Coordinates of C-alpha atoms in Angstrom, one line a residue:
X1 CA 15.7 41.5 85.2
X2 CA 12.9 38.8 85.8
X3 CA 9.5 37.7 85.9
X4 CA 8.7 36.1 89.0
X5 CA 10.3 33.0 88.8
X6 CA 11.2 33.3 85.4
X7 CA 14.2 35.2 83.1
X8 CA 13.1 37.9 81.3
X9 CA 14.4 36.8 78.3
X10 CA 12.8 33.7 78.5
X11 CA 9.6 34.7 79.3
X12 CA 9.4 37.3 76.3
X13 CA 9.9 34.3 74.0
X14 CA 7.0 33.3 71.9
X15 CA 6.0 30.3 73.9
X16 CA 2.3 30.5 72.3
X17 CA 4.2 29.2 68.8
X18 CA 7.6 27.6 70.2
X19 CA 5.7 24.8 72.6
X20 CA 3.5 23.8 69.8
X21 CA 6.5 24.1 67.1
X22 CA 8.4 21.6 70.2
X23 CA 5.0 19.1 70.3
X24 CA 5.4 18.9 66.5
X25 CA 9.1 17.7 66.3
X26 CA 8.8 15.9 69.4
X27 CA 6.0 13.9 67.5
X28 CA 8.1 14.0 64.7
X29 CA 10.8 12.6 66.6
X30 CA 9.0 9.7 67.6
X31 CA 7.2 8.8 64.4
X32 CA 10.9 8.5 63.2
X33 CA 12.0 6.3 65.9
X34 CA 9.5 3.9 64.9
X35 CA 10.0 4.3 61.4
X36 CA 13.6 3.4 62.2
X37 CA 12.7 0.2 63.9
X38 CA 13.0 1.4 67.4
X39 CA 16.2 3.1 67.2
X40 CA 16.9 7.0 68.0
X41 CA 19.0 6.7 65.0
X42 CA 19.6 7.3 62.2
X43 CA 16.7 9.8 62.0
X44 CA 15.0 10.9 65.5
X45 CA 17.8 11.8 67.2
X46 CA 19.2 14.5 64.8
X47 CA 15.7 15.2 64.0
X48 CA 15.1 16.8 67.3
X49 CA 18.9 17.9 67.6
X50 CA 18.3 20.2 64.4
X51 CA 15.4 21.6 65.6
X52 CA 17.1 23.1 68.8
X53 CA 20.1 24.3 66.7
X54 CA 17.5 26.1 63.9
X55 CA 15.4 27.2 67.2
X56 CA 18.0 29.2 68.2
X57 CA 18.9 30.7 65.3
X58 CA 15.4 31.8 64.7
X59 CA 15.6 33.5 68.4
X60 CA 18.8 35.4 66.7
X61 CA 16.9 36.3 63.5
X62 CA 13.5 37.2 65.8
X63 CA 16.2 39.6 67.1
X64 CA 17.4 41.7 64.3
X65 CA 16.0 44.9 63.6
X66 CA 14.2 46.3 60.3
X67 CA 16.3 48.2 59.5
X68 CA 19.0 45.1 59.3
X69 CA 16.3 43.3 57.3
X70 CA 15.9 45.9 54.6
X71 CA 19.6 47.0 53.8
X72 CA 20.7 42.8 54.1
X73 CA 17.4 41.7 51.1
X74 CA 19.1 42.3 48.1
X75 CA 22.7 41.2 49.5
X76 CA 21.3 37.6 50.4
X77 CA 19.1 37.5 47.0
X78 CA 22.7 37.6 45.1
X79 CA 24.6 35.3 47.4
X80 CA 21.3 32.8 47.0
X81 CA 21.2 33.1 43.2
X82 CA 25.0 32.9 42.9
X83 CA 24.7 29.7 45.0
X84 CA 22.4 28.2 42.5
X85 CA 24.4 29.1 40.2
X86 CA 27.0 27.2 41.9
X87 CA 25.0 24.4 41.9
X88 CA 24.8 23.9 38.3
X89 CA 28.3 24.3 38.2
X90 CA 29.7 21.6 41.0
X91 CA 26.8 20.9 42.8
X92 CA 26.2 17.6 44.0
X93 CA 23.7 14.7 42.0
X94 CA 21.6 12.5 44.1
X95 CA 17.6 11.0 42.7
X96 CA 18.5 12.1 39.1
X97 CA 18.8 16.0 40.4
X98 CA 21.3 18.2 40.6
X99 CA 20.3 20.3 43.9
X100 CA 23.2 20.0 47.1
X101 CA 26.2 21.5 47.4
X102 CA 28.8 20.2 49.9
X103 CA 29.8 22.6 52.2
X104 CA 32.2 20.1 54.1
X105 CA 30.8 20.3 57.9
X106 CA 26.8 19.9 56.0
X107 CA 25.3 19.0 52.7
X108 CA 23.4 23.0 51.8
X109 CA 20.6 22.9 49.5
X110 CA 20.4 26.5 47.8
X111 CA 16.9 26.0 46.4
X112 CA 15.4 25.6 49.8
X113 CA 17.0 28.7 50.9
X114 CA 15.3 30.9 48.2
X115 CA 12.0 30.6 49.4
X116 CA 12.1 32.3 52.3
X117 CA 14.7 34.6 50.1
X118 CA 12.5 35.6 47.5
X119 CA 9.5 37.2 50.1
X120 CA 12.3 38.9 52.1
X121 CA 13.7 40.5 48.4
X122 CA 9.9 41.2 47.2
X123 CA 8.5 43.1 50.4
X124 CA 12.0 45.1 50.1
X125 CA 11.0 46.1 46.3
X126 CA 7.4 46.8 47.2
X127 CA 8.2 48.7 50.3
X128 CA 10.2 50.8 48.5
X129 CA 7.7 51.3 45.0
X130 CA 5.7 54.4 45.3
X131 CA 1.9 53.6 45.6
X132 CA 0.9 55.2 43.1
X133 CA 3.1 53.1 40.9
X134 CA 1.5 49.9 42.4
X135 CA -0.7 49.5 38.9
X136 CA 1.9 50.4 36.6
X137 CA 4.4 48.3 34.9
X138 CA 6.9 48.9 37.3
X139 CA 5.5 46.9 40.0
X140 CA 5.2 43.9 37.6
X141 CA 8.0 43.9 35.7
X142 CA 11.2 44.2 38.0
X143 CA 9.3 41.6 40.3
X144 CA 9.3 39.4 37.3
X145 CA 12.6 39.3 37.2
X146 CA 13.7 38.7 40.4
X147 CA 11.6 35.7 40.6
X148 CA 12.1 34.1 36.9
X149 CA 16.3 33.6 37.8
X150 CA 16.0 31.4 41.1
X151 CA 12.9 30.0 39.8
X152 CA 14.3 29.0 36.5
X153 CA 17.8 27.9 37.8
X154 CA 15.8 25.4 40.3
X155 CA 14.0 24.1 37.4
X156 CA 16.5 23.3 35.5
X157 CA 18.0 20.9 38.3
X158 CA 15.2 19.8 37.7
X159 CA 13.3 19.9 40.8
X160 CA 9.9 21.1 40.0
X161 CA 8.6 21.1 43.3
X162 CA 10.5 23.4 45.3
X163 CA 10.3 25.5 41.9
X164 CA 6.6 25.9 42.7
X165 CA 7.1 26.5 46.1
X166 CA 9.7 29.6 45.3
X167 CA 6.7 31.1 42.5
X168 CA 4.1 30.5 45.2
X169 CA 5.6 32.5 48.1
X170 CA 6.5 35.7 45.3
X171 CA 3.1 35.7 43.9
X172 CA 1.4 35.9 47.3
X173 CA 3.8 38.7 47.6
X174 CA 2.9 40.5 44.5
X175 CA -0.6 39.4 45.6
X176 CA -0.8 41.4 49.0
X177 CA 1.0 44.1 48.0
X178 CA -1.8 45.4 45.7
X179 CA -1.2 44.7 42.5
X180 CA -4.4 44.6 40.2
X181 CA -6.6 41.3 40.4
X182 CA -6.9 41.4 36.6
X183 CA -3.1 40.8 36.2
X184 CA -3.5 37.9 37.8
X185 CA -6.7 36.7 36.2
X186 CA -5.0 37.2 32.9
X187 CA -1.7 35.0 34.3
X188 CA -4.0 32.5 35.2
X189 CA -5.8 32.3 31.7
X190 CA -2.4 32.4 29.8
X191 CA -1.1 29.3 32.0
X192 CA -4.2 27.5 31.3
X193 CA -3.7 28.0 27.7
X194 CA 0.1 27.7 27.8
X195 CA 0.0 24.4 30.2
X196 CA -0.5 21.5 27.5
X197 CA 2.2 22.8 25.7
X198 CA 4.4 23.2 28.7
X199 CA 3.5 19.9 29.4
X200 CA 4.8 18.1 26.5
X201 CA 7.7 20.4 26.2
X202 CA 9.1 21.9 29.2
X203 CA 8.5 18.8 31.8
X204 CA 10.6 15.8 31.9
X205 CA 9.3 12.5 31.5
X206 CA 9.4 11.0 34.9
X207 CA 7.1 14.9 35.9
X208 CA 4.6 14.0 32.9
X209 CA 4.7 10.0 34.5
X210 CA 3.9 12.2 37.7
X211 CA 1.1 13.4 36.6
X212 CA -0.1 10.6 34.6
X213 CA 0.2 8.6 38.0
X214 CA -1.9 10.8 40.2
X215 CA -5.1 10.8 37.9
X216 CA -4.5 6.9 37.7
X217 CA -2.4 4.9 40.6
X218 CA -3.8 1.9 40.0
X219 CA -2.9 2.0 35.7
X220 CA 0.9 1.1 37.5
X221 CA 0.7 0.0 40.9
X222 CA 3.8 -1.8 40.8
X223 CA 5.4 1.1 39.2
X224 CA 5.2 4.6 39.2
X225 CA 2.1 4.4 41.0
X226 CA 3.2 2.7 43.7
X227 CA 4.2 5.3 46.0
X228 CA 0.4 7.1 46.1
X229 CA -0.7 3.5 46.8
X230 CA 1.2 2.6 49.4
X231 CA 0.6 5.9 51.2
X232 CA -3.0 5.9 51.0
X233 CA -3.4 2.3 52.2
X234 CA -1.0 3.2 54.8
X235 CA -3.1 6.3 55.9
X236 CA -6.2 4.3 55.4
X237 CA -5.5 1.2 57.3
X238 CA -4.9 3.5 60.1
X239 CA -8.4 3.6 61.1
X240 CA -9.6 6.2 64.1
X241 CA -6.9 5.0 66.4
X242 CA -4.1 3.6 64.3
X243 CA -2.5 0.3 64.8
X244 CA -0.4 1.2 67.4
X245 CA 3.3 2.5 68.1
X246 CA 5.6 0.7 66.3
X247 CA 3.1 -1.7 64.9
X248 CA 3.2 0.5 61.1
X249 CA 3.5 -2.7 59.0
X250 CA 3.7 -1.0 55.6
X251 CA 7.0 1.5 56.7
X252 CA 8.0 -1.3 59.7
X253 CA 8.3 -3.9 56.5
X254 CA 9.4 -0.9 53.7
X255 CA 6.2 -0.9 51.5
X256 CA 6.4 2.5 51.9
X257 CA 8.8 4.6 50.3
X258 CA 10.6 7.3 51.7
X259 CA 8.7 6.6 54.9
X260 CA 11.2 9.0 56.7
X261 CA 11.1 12.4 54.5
X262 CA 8.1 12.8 52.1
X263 CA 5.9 10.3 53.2
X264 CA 5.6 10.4 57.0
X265 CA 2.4 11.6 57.4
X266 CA 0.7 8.4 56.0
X267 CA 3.6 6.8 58.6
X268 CA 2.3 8.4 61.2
X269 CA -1.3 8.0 60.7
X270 CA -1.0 4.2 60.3
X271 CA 0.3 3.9 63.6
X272 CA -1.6 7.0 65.1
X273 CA -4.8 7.3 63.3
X274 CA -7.3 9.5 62.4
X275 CA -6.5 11.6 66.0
X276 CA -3.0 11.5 65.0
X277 CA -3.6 13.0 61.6
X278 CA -5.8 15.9 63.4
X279 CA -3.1 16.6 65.6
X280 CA -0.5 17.5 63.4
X281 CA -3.0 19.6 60.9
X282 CA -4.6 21.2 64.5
X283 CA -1.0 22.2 65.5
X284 CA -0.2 23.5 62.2
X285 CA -3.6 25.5 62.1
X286 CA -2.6 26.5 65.6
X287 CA 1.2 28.0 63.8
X288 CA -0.4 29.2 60.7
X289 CA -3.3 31.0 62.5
X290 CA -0.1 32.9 65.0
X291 CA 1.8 33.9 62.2
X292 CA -1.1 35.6 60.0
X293 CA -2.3 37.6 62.9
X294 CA 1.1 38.8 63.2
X295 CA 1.0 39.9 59.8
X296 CA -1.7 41.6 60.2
X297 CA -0.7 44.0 63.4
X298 CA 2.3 44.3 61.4
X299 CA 3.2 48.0 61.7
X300 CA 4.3 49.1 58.0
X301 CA 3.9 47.8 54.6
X302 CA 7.1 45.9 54.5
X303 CA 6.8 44.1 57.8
X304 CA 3.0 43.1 56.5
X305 CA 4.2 41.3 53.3
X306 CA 7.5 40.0 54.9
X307 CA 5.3 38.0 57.7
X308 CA 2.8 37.5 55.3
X309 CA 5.4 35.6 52.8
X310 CA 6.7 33.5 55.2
X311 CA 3.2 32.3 56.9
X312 CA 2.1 31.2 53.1
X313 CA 5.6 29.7 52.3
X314 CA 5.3 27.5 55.2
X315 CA 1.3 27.0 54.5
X316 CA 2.7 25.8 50.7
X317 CA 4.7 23.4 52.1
X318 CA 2.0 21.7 54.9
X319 CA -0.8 21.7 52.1
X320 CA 1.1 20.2 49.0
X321 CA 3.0 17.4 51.0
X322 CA -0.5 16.7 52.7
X323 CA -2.1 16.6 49.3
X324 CA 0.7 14.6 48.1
X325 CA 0.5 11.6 50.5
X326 CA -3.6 11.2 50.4
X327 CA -3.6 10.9 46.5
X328 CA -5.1 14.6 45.8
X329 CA -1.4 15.9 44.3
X330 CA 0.9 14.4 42.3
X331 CA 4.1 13.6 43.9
X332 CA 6.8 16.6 44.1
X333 CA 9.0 15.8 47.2
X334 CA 7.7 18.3 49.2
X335 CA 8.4 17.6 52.8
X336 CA 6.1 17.9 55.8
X337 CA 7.6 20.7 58.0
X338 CA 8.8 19.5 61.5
X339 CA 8.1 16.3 60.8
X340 CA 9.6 15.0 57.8
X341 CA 13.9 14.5 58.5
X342 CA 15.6 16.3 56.7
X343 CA 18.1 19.5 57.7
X344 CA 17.5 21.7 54.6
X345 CA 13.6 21.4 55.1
X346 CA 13.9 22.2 58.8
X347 CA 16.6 25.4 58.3
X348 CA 13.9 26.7 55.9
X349 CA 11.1 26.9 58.0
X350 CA 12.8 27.8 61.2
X351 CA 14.0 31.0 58.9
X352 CA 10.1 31.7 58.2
X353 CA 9.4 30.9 62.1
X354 CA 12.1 33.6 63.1
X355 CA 11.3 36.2 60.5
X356 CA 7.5 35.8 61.9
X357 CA 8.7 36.0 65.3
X358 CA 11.1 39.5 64.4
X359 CA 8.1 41.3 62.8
X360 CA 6.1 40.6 66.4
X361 CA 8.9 41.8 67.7
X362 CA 8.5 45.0 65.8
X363 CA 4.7 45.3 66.6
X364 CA 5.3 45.6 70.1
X365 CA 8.5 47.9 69.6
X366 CA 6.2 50.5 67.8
X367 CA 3.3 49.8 70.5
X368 CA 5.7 50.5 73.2
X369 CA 7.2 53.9 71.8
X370 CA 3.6 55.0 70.9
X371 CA 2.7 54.4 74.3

C-alpha cells in the first residue's frame, strides 16, 4: 500500500523529528570533518554511519508494542545492572575510569545504557503502584532502590557525570508520576546540608579540582582550567558569523581539547558563529518540543512517564554539555547529542528517539480503535 508517490511505510515515519535529527548529524558530520583537518576520517564518516545504523534500530524499537515494553523493563534493568557489575569486574580503563567493556565487534559502555533503562524500569513500577499508594512509602522507597544500585555502581568508576544524568532521568520520573512536592523539597534541603560534607568525602580530587576550576578558570589557566578557557575563547572569537569553515584556529591548531566529543559546540561556533550556535539549540528545541507533546497525548500513565523520561534524559544531556563548554558548569564529560562522536552517546539517544517515536505510535493506535 502507498501514498501517492510514496511507500506507506515510509510516509508513516516521523519525518517532523527524523529530518531535523538528519540536519543535526549532518552538521555534526561536518563540524568533525573540519575538526579532523579536512578528512572524512577518523570522526565524520562513522559519525554519520552510526547515526543510520541507531536510526534504524529506533524505527525497530518505535515498532514494539506496550505490551513488549512492560513485560521486557525489569529483564533489561538486571542485564544493565549485571553489566555494570561486569564492569567493575573486567571492564576496561581509559581517562583514569573504569567504564567500557569490550564486546569484541564494539567497545559497550553500560553506564550510558542505564539512562534510558532506569525511566523504562520506573514508569513500569509506577504504572503498576495503586494511586492511592502514590503518597505512601511504597512509591518512595522501592524507587529508591532501583535507582541507588546503577547509580552508585557508575559512581564508583568514577564517572560522576553520567551518574547525575542516570539520578536526573529517575527523579523526573518520580516527579511526574505524583509523588508529593514536599518529598522533594525535603531531598533538596538534606542535599544542601549533606553537599559540603559529600564534597570533601565522597568526590575525588580531580571532581573537587572540577569544581574549584569552574568558579575560577583563570586561578589555573595552564592547568586544570584550561579546558573552560579554551572553549569559551573558542566560542567567543566566533563572533555573529564565525571565522569560517575550516578556518577554527583553536581545534585546527589543538588548543582545544577534546574538540571532537565534549567540546564541539565551542568547535563549531568558532567556525559557525553565533547563527551556528542558534541552529543547533533551535533544532534541539525543535526535538525536545516533539517529544514532550508526545508525552502529553500519551494514552495511559505508563506511556506518559516513559516519553516523558526519555524527552528529559536527552534534555539533561543538551543543557549540561551546553553549560559545560560556555563556563556556567563544571566539566563532567557530558557529550552533545548528535553532534559530539562518540557510538555509546549516539546508541543512547537514538534509544530515547525510538522509545518517543513507539509511544506516538501508541497514541495513534488508541485514536484509531476509538474511532
Amino acid at each position: 500500500m502507498s501514498t501517492g508517490l510514496v511507500p506507506d511505510p515510509v510516509a508513516r515515519q516521523p519525518w517532523t523529528v527524523i529530518l531535523p535529527l538528519l540536519a543535526l548529524v549532518t552538521f555534526g558530520a561536518t563540524v568533525l570533518y573540519s575538526a579532523a583537518g579536512g578528512s572524512l576520517r577518523p570522526w565524520a564518516l562513522t559519525h554519520f554511519l552510526r547515526f543510520i545504523v541507531f536510526l534504524a534500530m529506533a524505527i525497530v524499537i518505535s515498532r514494539v508494542r506496550k505490551e513488549t515494553f512492560k513485560q521486557l523493563a525489569y529483564p533489561i534493568y538486571g542485564l544493565t545492572v549485571l553489566l555494570l557489575v561486569l564492569v567493575e569486574l573486567i571492564g576496561g580503563i581509559g581517562g583514569g575510569s573504569q567504564r567500557w567493556l569490550n564486546l569484541g565487534f564494539m567497545t559497550l559502555q553500560p553506564s550510558e545504557l542505564m539512562k534510558p533503562v532506569i525511566v523504562l524500569v520506573l514508569a513500569r513500577f509506577y504504572d503498576d503502584l495503586p494511586p492511592s499508594m502514590t503518597a505512601s512509602w511504597r512509591a518512595l522507597v522501592p524507587a529508591a532502590a532501583l535507582l541507588v544500585l546503577p547509580a552508585g555502581l557508575v559512581m564508583i568508576q568514577p564517572d560522576l557525570g553520567t551518574g547525575l544524568a542516570i539520578s536526573f532521568g529517575a527523579v523526573v520520573v518520580v516527579f511526574l508520576a505524583g509523588v508529593p512536592l514536599w518529598w522533594f523539597i525535603a531531598a533538596g534541603t538534606a542535599a544542601l546540608v549533606a553537599a559540603p560534607v559529600a564534597f570533601f568525602t565522597l568526590l575525588h580530587d580531580y571532581q573537587r579540582q572540577r569544581v574549584f576550576v569552574f568558579l575560577d578558570p583563570a586561578a589555573d589557566p595552564l592547568g586544570t582550567g584550561y579546558h573552560i578557557l579554551q572553549s569559551t575563547i573558542a566560542i567567543g572569537s566566533g563572533g555573529l558569523m564565525g571565522k569560517g569553515f575550516g578556518n577554527g584556529s583553536q581545534s585546527h591548531l589543538d588548543y582545544l581539547p577534546e574538540a571532537h566529543t565534549d567540546f564541539v559546540f565551542a568547535t563549531m561556533a568558532e567556525e559557525w558563529g553565533m547563527l551556528g550556535g542558534l541552529f543547533v539549540i533551535g533544532t534541539f528545541a525543535w526535538v525536545l518540543g516533539w517529544g514532550w507533546r508526545v508525552a502529553l497525548s500519551a494514552p495511559d500513565r505508563f506511556a506518559q512517564l516513559l516519553a516523558g523520561g526519555m524527552v528529559f534524559t536527552m534534555f539533561f544531556y543538551v543543557c549540561i554539555n551546553l553549560m559545560m563548554v560556555m563556563g556556567l558548569a563544571p566539566v563532567v564529560g557530558i557529550p552533545l547529542p548528535f553532534m559530539s562522536h562518540g557510538g555509546s552517546s549516539m546508541m543512547t539517544n537514538m534509544i530515547c528517539v525510538g522509545t518517543i517515536m513507539a509511544v506516538a505510535n501508541w497514541s495513534r493506535s488508541g485514536a484509531r480503535t476509538l474511532a
